[in-house]
Amino acid sequence: MTIAAANTRPQRAQGRGHLSAKLLDGRTRIRELYQEGAAKIRLPQTFDASMEAVIINTAGGLTGGDEMNWSVVAGPMTRIDVTTQACEKIYKASAGTAEVTTTIAVGADARVDWLPQETILFDRASLSRRLDVDLSETAQFLAVEAILLGRKAMGEKMETGLFRDRWRIRRAGKLIHAEELRLDGAIGALTARQPVLGGQVAFATLLYAGPLAEAYLAKMRPLLDGHAAGASAWNGKLVVRAAAADGFVLRKILIPVISALRNGAPVPKVWNL
């Protein structure tokens, strides 16, 4: 290897995608659509008044130093379902940390369902992620974030690395939910502990904020019975947490739960078992 090659800074993936929607003739329509770099947004045809947005990272995964920024604005009385084309893969980082930032604003009587597919963390991956949501007084919001510490079927396991996940959910400017998760260093040993994940390598958090939180709770308990999962509801929000031996088992838990929180509507078409 030449000295010039050794000193060449690796190319990093960057992307920024923005979608804003408005209500027009009783249907959710595009107000603004912007995409830059590795961030792409596709809008499959829907057969009701809602909009489905599929976000895509054309870099094919993230590693240290990569940056992705997504933003969604749902105007009054609109409905947007946001998902990903596939699982996001976070590869081993030789240096730096991948940064993913998502900001969502939901207007009066509008609803956004943030339903990305799982994020897969490979050994020595380094990821810092942030979700900021601003809700109007009458908005509804559903979010799911699922993590796989390697792909068990492929014999993979995340032993070391960094994963930081930060959520801030506000309604009418008031903070109603905050999360701060940090797995750092010897993650394999940490998650093997019973109070953490007890050796499970797949886990997820779901949050619903809206007027039906307490009503949904009764539907959650039967769906979670027999699994390493639980649900609670208070002050207009419902939180579900689940862990499983692998991604397939976790998805079997998540799909009926998500459907129940969508009043029976299925998960986006790009999801599958």
PDB file of C-alpha atoms in Angstrom:
ATOM      1  CA  MET A   1       0.000   0.000   0.000  1.00  0.00           C
ATOM      2  CA  THR A   2       1.355   3.424  -0.930  1.00  0.00           C
ATOM      3  CA  ILE A   3       1.640   6.245   1.590  1.00  0.00           C
ATOM      4  CA  ALA A   4      -1.027   8.216  -0.335  1.00  0.00           C
ATOM      5  CA  ALA A   5      -3.437   5.295  -0.195  1.00  0.00           C
ATOM      6  CA  ALA A   6      -2.797   4.771   3.515  1.00  0.00           C
ATOM      7  CA  ASN A   7      -3.585   8.437   4.212  1.00  0.00           C
ATOM      8  CA  THR A   8      -6.728   8.577   2.063  1.00  0.00           C
ATOM      9  CA  ARG A   9      -9.824   9.284   4.106  1.00  0.00           C
ATOM     10  CA  PRO A  10     -12.514   6.638   3.432  1.00  0.00           C
ATOM     11  CA  GLN A  11     -15.613   7.911   1.663  1.00  0.00           C
ATOM     12  CA  ARG A  12     -18.590   8.258   3.995  1.00  0.00           C
ATOM     13  CA  ALA A  13     -22.279   7.927   3.213  1.00  0.00           C
ATOM     14  CA  GLN A  14     -24.477  10.934   3.829  1.00  0.00           C
ATOM     15  CA  GLY A  15     -28.143  11.471   3.164  1.00  0.00           C
ATOM     16  CA  ARG A  16     -31.056  13.729   3.954  1.00  0.00           C
ATOM     17  CA  GLY A  17     -34.690  13.025   3.180  1.00  0.00           C
ATOM     18  CA  HIS A  18     -37.706  15.220   3.935  1.00  0.00           C
ATOM     19  CA  LEU A  19     -41.421  14.592   3.388  1.00  0.00           C
ATOM     20  CA  SER A  20     -44.221  17.021   4.167  1.00  0.00           C
ATOM     21  CA  ALA A  21     -47.893  16.189   3.585  1.00  0.00           C
ATOM     22  CA  LYS A  22     -51.161  18.107   3.336  1.00  0.00           C
ATOM     23  CA  LEU A  23     -54.830  17.160   3.063  1.00  0.00           C
ATOM     24  CA  LEU A  24     -56.278  17.747  -0.403  1.00  0.00           C
ATOM     25  CA  ASP A  25     -59.695  16.541  -1.577  1.00  0.00           C
ATOM     26  CA  GLY A  26     -59.932  14.243   1.427  1.00  0.00           C
ATOM     27  CA  ARG A  27     -56.592  12.469   0.769  1.00  0.00           C
ATOM     28  CA  THR A  28     -53.076  12.869   2.128  1.00  0.00           C
ATOM     29  CA  ARG A  29     -50.934  14.449  -0.604  1.00  0.00           C
ATOM     30  CA  ILE A  30     -47.342  15.616  -0.978  1.00  0.00           C
ATOM     31  CA  ARG A  31     -46.611  19.165   0.084  1.00  0.00           C
ATOM     32  CA  GLU A  32     -42.812  18.876  -0.056  1.00  0.00           C
ATOM     33  CA  LEU A  33     -40.467  16.046  -1.007  1.00  0.00           C
ATOM     34  CA  TYR A  34     -36.698  16.404  -0.803  1.00  0.00           C
ATOM     35  CA  GLN A  35     -33.960  13.802  -1.009  1.00  0.00           C
ATOM     36  CA  GLU A  36     -30.206  14.150  -1.074  1.00  0.00           C
ATOM     37  CA  GLY A  37     -27.251  11.770  -1.174  1.00  0.00           C
ATOM     38  CA  ALA A  38     -27.955   8.194  -0.044  1.00  0.00           C
ATOM     39  CA  ALA A  39     -31.430   9.073   1.289  1.00  0.00           C
ATOM     40  CA  LYS A  40     -34.366   8.210  -0.955  1.00  0.00           C
ATOM     41  CA  ILE A  41     -38.129   8.258  -0.312  1.00  0.00           C
ATOM     42  CA  ARG A  42     -40.614   6.271  -2.360  1.00  0.00           C
ATOM     43  CA  LEU A  43     -44.411   6.589  -2.145  1.00  0.00           C
ATOM     44  CA  PRO A  44     -46.241   3.397  -3.156  1.00  0.00           C
ATOM     45  CA  GLN A  45     -49.830   3.699  -4.318  1.00  0.00           C
ATOM     46  CA  THR A  46     -52.415   3.422  -1.559  1.00  0.00           C
ATOM     47  CA  PHE A  47     -56.098   2.668  -1.871  1.00  0.00           C
ATOM     48  CA  ASP A  48     -57.386   4.819   0.956  1.00  0.00           C
ATOM     49  CA  ALA A  49     -56.875   8.403   2.136  1.00  0.00           C
ATOM     50  CA  SER A  50     -53.505   7.702   3.768  1.00  0.00           C
ATOM     51  CA  MET A  51     -49.953   7.966   2.427  1.00  0.00           C
ATOM     52  CA  GLU A  52     -47.266   5.298   2.734  1.00  0.00           C
ATOM     53  CA  ALA A  53     -43.629   6.382   2.578  1.00  0.00           C
ATOM     54  CA  VAL A  54     -40.756   3.928   2.175  1.00  0.00           C
ATOM     55  CA  ILE A  55     -37.380   5.373   3.130  1.00  0.00           C
ATOM     56  CA  ILE A  56     -34.265   3.881   1.571  1.00  0.00           C
ATOM     57  CA  ASN A  57     -30.564   4.131   2.338  1.00  0.00           C
ATOM     58  CA  THR A  58     -28.968   3.485  -1.056  1.00  0.00           C
ATOM     59  CA  ALA A  59     -25.557   3.070   0.584  1.00  0.00           C
ATOM     60  CA  GLY A  60     -26.710  -0.416   1.612  1.00  0.00           C
ATOM     61  CA  GLY A  61     -25.851   0.018   5.287  1.00  0.00           C
ATOM     62  CA  LEU A  62     -23.985   2.317   7.652  1.00  0.00           C
ATOM     63  CA  THR A  63     -20.596   2.366   9.314  1.00  0.00           C
ATOM     64  CA  GLY A  64     -18.535   4.784  11.385  1.00  0.00           C
ATOM     65  CA  GLY A  65     -18.714   8.355  10.122  1.00  0.00           C
ATOM     66  CA  ASP A  66     -21.874   7.904   8.020  1.00  0.00           C
ATOM     67  CA  GLU A  67     -24.742  10.342   8.583  1.00  0.00           C
ATOM     68  CA  MET A  68     -28.450  10.051   7.744  1.00  0.00           C
ATOM     69  CA  ASN A  69     -31.152  12.596   8.492  1.00  0.00           C
ATOM     70  CA  TRP A  70     -34.893  12.026   7.992  1.00  0.00           C
ATOM     71  CA  SER A  71     -37.746  14.450   8.603  1.00  0.00           C
ATOM     72  CA  VAL A  72     -41.512  14.024   8.264  1.00  0.00           C
ATOM     73  CA  VAL A  73     -44.185  16.698   8.670  1.00  0.00           C
ATOM     74  CA  ALA A  74     -47.832  15.599   8.697  1.00  0.00           C
ATOM     75  CA  GLY A  75     -50.212  18.510   8.174  1.00  0.00           C
ATOM     76  CA  PRO A  76     -53.612  18.725   9.897  1.00  0.00           C
ATOM     77  CA  MET A  77     -55.889  15.699   9.359  1.00  0.00           C
ATOM     78  CA  THR A  78     -53.311  13.779   7.304  1.00  0.00           C
ATOM     79  CA  ARG A  79     -52.227  10.155   7.790  1.00  0.00           C
ATOM     80  CA  ILE A  80     -48.702   8.906   6.968  1.00  0.00           C
ATOM     81  CA  ASP A  81     -47.218   5.452   7.454  1.00  0.00           C
ATOM     82  CA  VAL A  82     -43.411   5.483   7.250  1.00  0.00           C
ATOM     83  CA  THR A  83     -41.349   2.323   6.896  1.00  0.00           C
ATOM     84  CA  THR A  84     -38.055   1.139   5.425  1.00  0.00           C
ATOM     85  CA  GLN A  85     -37.362  -0.907   2.319  1.00  0.00           C
ATOM     86  CA  ALA A  86     -35.362  -3.449   4.365  1.00  0.00           C
ATOM     87  CA  CYS A  87     -33.567  -3.873   7.649  1.00  0.00           C
ATOM     88  CA  GLU A  88     -30.881  -1.237   8.244  1.00  0.00           C
ATOM     89  CA  LYS A  89     -27.458  -2.842   8.653  1.00  0.00           C
ATOM     90  CA  ILE A  90     -24.822  -1.223  10.854  1.00  0.00           C
ATOM     91  CA  TYR A  91     -21.414  -2.638   9.978  1.00  0.00           C
ATOM     92  CA  LYS A  92     -18.140  -2.775  11.886  1.00  0.00           C
ATOM     93  CA  ALA A  93     -16.694   0.698  12.341  1.00  0.00           C
ATOM     94  CA  SER A  94     -12.976   1.157  11.837  1.00  0.00           C
ATOM     95  CA  ALA A  95     -13.329   4.712  13.170  1.00  0.00           C
ATOM     96  CA  GLY A  96     -16.099   7.081  14.163  1.00  0.00           C
ATOM     97  CA  THR A  97     -19.791   6.521  14.833  1.00  0.00           C
ATOM     98  CA  ALA A  98     -22.728   6.347  12.424  1.00  0.00           C
ATOM     99  CA  GLU A  99     -25.282   9.073  13.167  1.00  0.00           C
ATOM    100  CA  VAL A 100     -29.008   8.769  12.344  1.00  0.00           C
ATOM    101  CA  THR A 101     -31.413  11.577  13.195  1.00  0.00           C
ATOM    102  CA  THR A 102     -35.179  11.512  12.665  1.00  0.00           C
ATOM    103  CA  THR A 103     -37.538  14.424  13.316  1.00  0.00           C
ATOM    104  CA  ILE A 104     -41.316  14.094  13.018  1.00  0.00           C
ATOM    105  CA  ALA A 105     -44.036  16.729  13.405  1.00  0.00           C
ATOM    106  CA  VAL A 106     -47.705  15.717  13.524  1.00  0.00           C
ATOM    107  CA  GLY A 107     -50.424  18.331  13.086  1.00  0.00           C
ATOM    108  CA  ALA A 108     -53.933  18.597  14.493  1.00  0.00           C
ATOM    109  CA  ASP A 109     -56.029  15.433  14.086  1.00  0.00           C
ATOM    110  CA  ALA A 110     -53.214  13.850  12.060  1.00  0.00           C
ATOM    111  CA  ARG A 111     -51.454  10.543  12.611  1.00  0.00           C
ATOM    112  CA  VAL A 112     -47.981   9.224  11.804  1.00  0.00           C
ATOM    113  CA  ASP A 113     -46.982   5.580  12.188  1.00  0.00           C
ATOM    114  CA  TRP A 114     -43.177   5.265  12.273  1.00  0.00           C
ATOM    115  CA  LEU A 115     -42.620   1.596  11.402  1.00  0.00           C
ATOM    116  CA  PRO A 116     -39.063   0.940  10.209  1.00  0.00           C
ATOM    117  CA  GLN A 117     -37.919  -2.641   9.894  1.00  0.00           C
ATOM    118  CA  GLU A 118     -35.268  -3.940  12.283  1.00  0.00           C
ATOM    119  CA  THR A 119     -31.822  -2.434  12.691  1.00  0.00           C
ATOM    120  CA  ILE A 120     -29.082  -5.100  12.622  1.00  0.00           C
ATOM    121  CA  LEU A 121     -25.936  -4.327  14.615  1.00  0.00           C
ATOM    122  CA  PHE A 122     -22.878  -6.315  13.554  1.00  0.00           C
ATOM    123  CA  ASP A 123     -19.919  -6.918  15.833  1.00  0.00           C
ATOM    124  CA  ARG A 124     -17.924  -3.721  16.513  1.00  0.00           C
ATOM    125  CA  ALA A 125     -20.653  -1.549  15.031  1.00  0.00           C
ATOM    126  CA  SER A 126     -20.998   1.987  16.368  1.00  0.00           C
ATOM    127  CA  LEU A 127     -24.344   3.794  16.062  1.00  0.00           C
ATOM    128  CA  SER A 128     -25.871   6.857  17.685  1.00  0.00           C
ATOM    129  CA  ARG A 129     -29.525   7.429  16.853  1.00  0.00           C
ATOM    130  CA  ARG A 130     -32.009  10.151  17.799  1.00  0.00           C
ATOM    131  CA  LEU A 131     -35.787  10.441  17.379  1.00  0.00           C
ATOM    132  CA  ASP A 132     -37.484  13.795  18.050  1.00  0.00           C
ATOM    133  CA  VAL A 133     -41.275  14.040  17.715  1.00  0.00           C
ATOM    134  CA  ASP A 134     -43.532  17.079  18.117  1.00  0.00           C
ATOM    135  CA  LEU A 135     -47.252  16.348  18.391  1.00  0.00           C
ATOM    136  CA  SER A 136     -50.166  18.731  18.322  1.00  0.00           C
ATOM    137  CA  GLU A 137     -52.765  18.426  21.078  1.00  0.00           C
ATOM    138  CA  THR A 138     -54.995  16.113  19.005  1.00  0.00           C
ATOM    139  CA  ALA A 139     -52.360  14.163  17.045  1.00  0.00           C
ATOM    140  CA  GLN A 140     -51.688  10.420  17.231  1.00  0.00           C
ATOM    141  CA  PHE A 141     -48.287   8.781  16.898  1.00  0.00           C
ATOM    142  CA  LEU A 142     -47.125   5.165  16.778  1.00  0.00           C
ATOM    143  CA  ALA A 143     -43.460   4.149  16.716  1.00  0.00           C
ATOM    144  CA  VAL A 144     -41.575   0.879  16.722  1.00  0.00           C
ATOM    145  CA  GLU A 145     -37.825   0.410  16.878  1.00  0.00           C
ATOM    146  CA  ALA A 146     -36.426  -3.124  16.838  1.00  0.00           C
ATOM    147  CA  ILE A 147     -32.789  -4.119  17.258  1.00  0.00           C
ATOM    148  CA  LEU A 148     -30.991  -7.343  16.332  1.00  0.00           C
ATOM    149  CA  LEU A 149     -27.569  -7.934  17.881  1.00  0.00           C
ATOM    150  CA  GLY A 150     -26.347  -9.827  14.840  1.00  0.00           C
ATOM    151  CA  ARG A 151     -28.243 -12.415  12.804  1.00  0.00           C
ATOM    152  CA  LYS A 152     -28.514 -15.592  14.817  1.00  0.00           C
ATOM    153  CA  ALA A 153     -29.339 -17.747  11.786  1.00  0.00           C
ATOM    154  CA  MET A 154     -26.051 -16.636  10.205  1.00  0.00           C
ATOM    155  CA  GLY A 155     -24.040 -17.398  13.335  1.00  0.00           C
ATOM    156  CA  GLU A 156     -23.415 -13.703  13.965  1.00  0.00           C
ATOM    157  CA  LYS A 157     -23.268 -12.035  17.350  1.00  0.00           C
ATOM    158  CA  MET A 158     -22.461  -8.514  18.474  1.00  0.00           C
ATOM    159  CA  GLU A 159     -19.787  -8.875  21.134  1.00  0.00           C
ATOM    160  CA  THR A 160     -18.462  -5.314  21.323  1.00  0.00           C
ATOM    161  CA  GLY A 161     -19.420  -1.915  19.981  1.00  0.00           C
ATOM    162  CA  LEU A 162     -21.645   1.044  20.726  1.00  0.00           C
ATOM    163  CA  PHE A 163     -25.376   1.618  20.412  1.00  0.00           C
ATOM    164  CA  ARG A 164     -27.029   4.767  21.676  1.00  0.00           C
ATOM    165  CA  ASP A 165     -30.742   5.498  21.156  1.00  0.00           C
ATOM    166  CA  ARG A 166     -32.357   8.743  22.288  1.00  0.00           C
ATOM    167  CA  TRP A 167     -36.112   9.504  22.075  1.00  0.00           C
ATOM    168  CA  ARG A 168     -37.833  12.769  22.901  1.00  0.00           C
ATOM    169  CA  ILE A 169     -41.612  12.957  22.339  1.00  0.00           C
ATOM    170  CA  ARG A 170     -43.449  16.222  22.979  1.00  0.00           C
ATOM    171  CA  ARG A 171     -47.113  17.171  22.844  1.00  0.00           C
ATOM    172  CA  ALA A 172     -47.967  20.861  22.438  1.00  0.00           C
ATOM    173  CA  GLY A 173     -44.367  21.601  23.388  1.00  0.00           C
ATOM    174  CA  LYS A 174     -44.461  19.591  26.612  1.00  0.00           C
ATOM    175  CA  LEU A 175     -42.193  16.576  27.013  1.00  0.00           C
ATOM    176  CA  ILE A 176     -44.335  13.447  27.455  1.00  0.00           C
ATOM    177  CA  HIS A 177     -41.789  10.695  26.846  1.00  0.00           C
ATOM    178  CA  ALA A 178     -38.004  10.410  27.025  1.00  0.00           C
ATOM    179  CA  GLU A 179     -35.775   7.387  26.427  1.00  0.00           C
ATOM    180  CA  GLU A 180     -32.017   7.076  26.719  1.00  0.00           C
ATOM    181  CA  LEU A 181     -30.421   3.720  25.900  1.00  0.00           C
ATOM    182  CA  ARG A 182     -26.685   3.151  25.753  1.00  0.00           C
ATOM    183  CA  LEU A 183     -24.956  -0.181  25.170  1.00  0.00           C
ATOM    184  CA  ASP A 184     -21.206   0.327  25.124  1.00  0.00           C
ATOM    185  CA  GLY A 185     -18.098  -1.842  25.214  1.00  0.00           C
ATOM    186  CA  ALA A 186     -18.602  -5.534  25.944  1.00  0.00           C
ATOM    187  CA  ILE A 187     -22.211  -5.633  24.731  1.00  0.00           C
ATOM    188  CA  GLY A 188     -22.342  -9.429  24.468  1.00  0.00           C
ATOM    189  CA  ALA A 189     -21.451  -9.846  28.138  1.00  0.00           C
ATOM    190  CA  LEU A 190     -23.742  -7.003  29.192  1.00  0.00           C
ATOM    191  CA  THR A 191     -26.841  -8.289  27.387  1.00  0.00           C
ATOM    192  CA  ALA A 192     -26.225 -11.819  28.701  1.00  0.00           C
ATOM    193  CA  ARG A 193     -27.076 -10.558  32.199  1.00  0.00           C
ATOM    194  CA  GLN A 194     -30.571 -11.450  33.345  1.00  0.00           C
ATOM    195  CA  PRO A 195     -31.604  -7.882  34.304  1.00  0.00           C
ATOM    196  CA  VAL A 196     -30.596  -6.647  30.833  1.00  0.00           C
ATOM    197  CA  LEU A 197     -31.658  -9.098  28.098  1.00  0.00           C
ATOM    198  CA  GLY A 198     -30.900 -12.471  29.671  1.00  0.00           C
ATOM    199  CA  GLY A 199     -29.057 -13.613  26.558  1.00  0.00           C
ATOM    200  CA  GLN A 200     -31.792 -12.589  24.104  1.00  0.00           C
ATOM    201  CA  VAL A 201     -30.385 -10.954  20.965  1.00  0.00           C
ATOM    202  CA  ALA A 202     -33.518  -9.273  19.576  1.00  0.00           C
ATOM    203  CA  PHE A 203     -35.510  -6.556  21.327  1.00  0.00           C
ATOM    204  CA  ALA A 204     -37.961  -3.781  20.523  1.00  0.00           C
ATOM    205  CA  THR A 205     -39.805  -0.803  21.948  1.00  0.00           C
ATOM    206  CA  LEU A 206     -43.218   0.334  20.708  1.00  0.00           C
ATOM    207  CA  LEU A 207     -44.869   3.570  21.725  1.00  0.00           C
ATOM    208  CA  TYR A 208     -48.347   4.869  21.000  1.00  0.00           C
ATOM    209  CA  ALA A 209     -49.295   8.409  21.994  1.00  0.00           C
ATOM    210  CA  GLY A 210     -52.933   9.337  21.627  1.00  0.00           C
ATOM    211  CA  PRO A 211     -56.413   9.181  23.127  1.00  0.00           C
ATOM    212  CA  LEU A 212     -56.718   5.382  22.768  1.00  0.00           C
ATOM    213  CA  ALA A 213     -53.658   4.472  24.870  1.00  0.00           C
ATOM    214  CA  GLU A 214     -55.524   3.037  27.841  1.00  0.00           C
ATOM    215  CA  ALA A 215     -58.071   1.274  25.594  1.00  0.00           C
ATOM    216  CA  TYR A 216     -55.297  -0.408  23.610  1.00  0.00           C
ATOM    217  CA  LEU A 217     -53.698  -1.784  26.768  1.00  0.00           C
ATOM    218  CA  ALA A 218     -56.408  -4.432  27.182  1.00  0.00           C
ATOM    219  CA  LYS A 219     -55.647  -5.690  23.669  1.00  0.00           C
ATOM    220  CA  MET A 220     -51.913  -5.903  24.322  1.00  0.00           C
ATOM    221  CA  ARG A 221     -51.874  -8.250  27.317  1.00  0.00           C
ATOM    222  CA  PRO A 222     -53.254 -11.365  25.512  1.00  0.00           C
ATOM    223  CA  LEU A 223     -50.896 -10.775  22.568  1.00  0.00           C
ATOM    224  CA  LEU A 224     -47.859 -10.591  24.835  1.00  0.00           C
ATOM    225  CA  ASP A 225     -48.786 -13.471  27.127  1.00  0.00           C
ATOM    226  CA  GLY A 226     -46.107 -16.171  27.109  1.00  0.00           C
ATOM    227  CA  HIS A 227     -43.421 -13.898  25.668  1.00  0.00           C
ATOM    228  CA  ALA A 228     -40.609 -11.912  27.257  1.00  0.00           C
ATOM    229  CA  ALA A 229     -42.656  -8.760  26.862  1.00  0.00           C
ATOM    230  CA  GLY A 230     -44.807  -6.301  28.752  1.00  0.00           C
ATOM    231  CA  ALA A 231     -47.001  -3.252  28.272  1.00  0.00           C
ATOM    232  CA  SER A 232     -48.124  -0.286  30.321  1.00  0.00           C
ATOM    233  CA  ALA A 233     -50.268   2.788  29.666  1.00  0.00           C
ATOM    234  CA  TRP A 234     -50.559   6.108  31.465  1.00  0.00           C
ATOM    235  CA  ASN A 235     -51.107   9.792  30.709  1.00  0.00           C
ATOM    236  CA  GLY A 236     -52.161   9.248  27.116  1.00  0.00           C
ATOM    237  CA  LYS A 237     -49.349   6.957  26.031  1.00  0.00           C
ATOM    238  CA  LEU A 238     -48.752   3.221  25.820  1.00  0.00           C
ATOM    239  CA  VAL A 239     -45.337   1.538  25.838  1.00  0.00           C
ATOM    240  CA  VAL A 240     -44.618  -2.061  24.845  1.00  0.00           C
ATOM    241  CA  ARG A 241     -41.234  -3.708  25.300  1.00  0.00           C
ATOM    242  CA  ALA A 242     -40.322  -7.133  23.979  1.00  0.00           C
ATOM    243  CA  ALA A 243     -37.267  -9.368  23.718  1.00  0.00           C
ATOM    244  CA  ALA A 244     -36.783 -12.616  21.812  1.00  0.00           C
ATOM    245  CA  ALA A 245     -34.207 -15.245  20.910  1.00  0.00           C
ATOM    246  CA  ASP A 246     -33.933 -14.043  17.317  1.00  0.00           C
ATOM    247  CA  GLY A 247     -35.413 -11.688  14.760  1.00  0.00           C
ATOM    248  CA  PHE A 248     -37.978 -14.155  13.441  1.00  0.00           C
ATOM    249  CA  VAL A 249     -39.493 -14.750  16.872  1.00  0.00           C
ATOM    250  CA  LEU A 250     -39.452 -11.022  17.610  1.00  0.00           C
ATOM    251  CA  ARG A 251     -41.265 -10.238  14.367  1.00  0.00           C
ATOM    252  CA  LYS A 252     -43.934 -12.825  15.200  1.00  0.00           C
ATOM    253  CA  ILE A 253     -44.556 -10.860  18.410  1.00  0.00           C
ATOM    254  CA  LEU A 254     -44.452  -7.426  16.791  1.00  0.00           C
ATOM    255  CA  ILE A 255     -46.720  -7.933  13.783  1.00  0.00           C
ATOM    256  CA  PRO A 256     -49.969  -8.680  15.688  1.00  0.00           C
ATOM    257  CA  VAL A 257     -49.150  -5.983  18.259  1.00  0.00           C
ATOM    258  CA  ILE A 258     -48.585  -3.353  15.573  1.00  0.00           C
ATOM    259  CA  SER A 259     -51.770  -4.420  13.773  1.00  0.00           C
ATOM    260  CA  ALA A 260     -53.778  -4.077  16.999  1.00  0.00           C
ATOM    261  CA  LEU A 261     -52.380  -0.571  17.516  1.00  0.00           C
ATOM    262  CA  ARG A 262     -53.451   0.246  13.945  1.00  0.00           C
ATOM    263  CA  ASN A 263     -57.052  -0.829  14.594  1.00  0.00           C
ATOM    264  CA  GLY A 264     -56.586  -4.035  12.645  1.00  0.00           C
ATOM    265  CA  ALA A 265     -54.710  -2.602   9.672  1.00  0.00           C
ATOM    266  CA  PRO A 266     -51.783  -4.797   8.577  1.00  0.00           C
ATOM    267  CA  VAL A 267     -48.135  -3.813   8.793  1.00  0.00           C
ATOM    268  CA  PRO A 268     -46.706  -2.208   5.635  1.00  0.00           C
ATOM    269  CA  LYS A 269     -46.370  -4.529   2.634  1.00  0.00           C
ATOM    270  CA  VAL A 270     -42.563  -4.484   2.758  1.00  0.00           C
ATOM    271  CA  TRP A 271     -42.714  -6.316   6.085  1.00  0.00           C
ATOM    272  CA  ASN A 272     -42.878 -10.100   5.863  1.00  0.00           C
ATOM    273  CA  LEU A 273     -42.221 -13.272   7.804  1.00  0.00           C
TER     274      LEU A 273
END
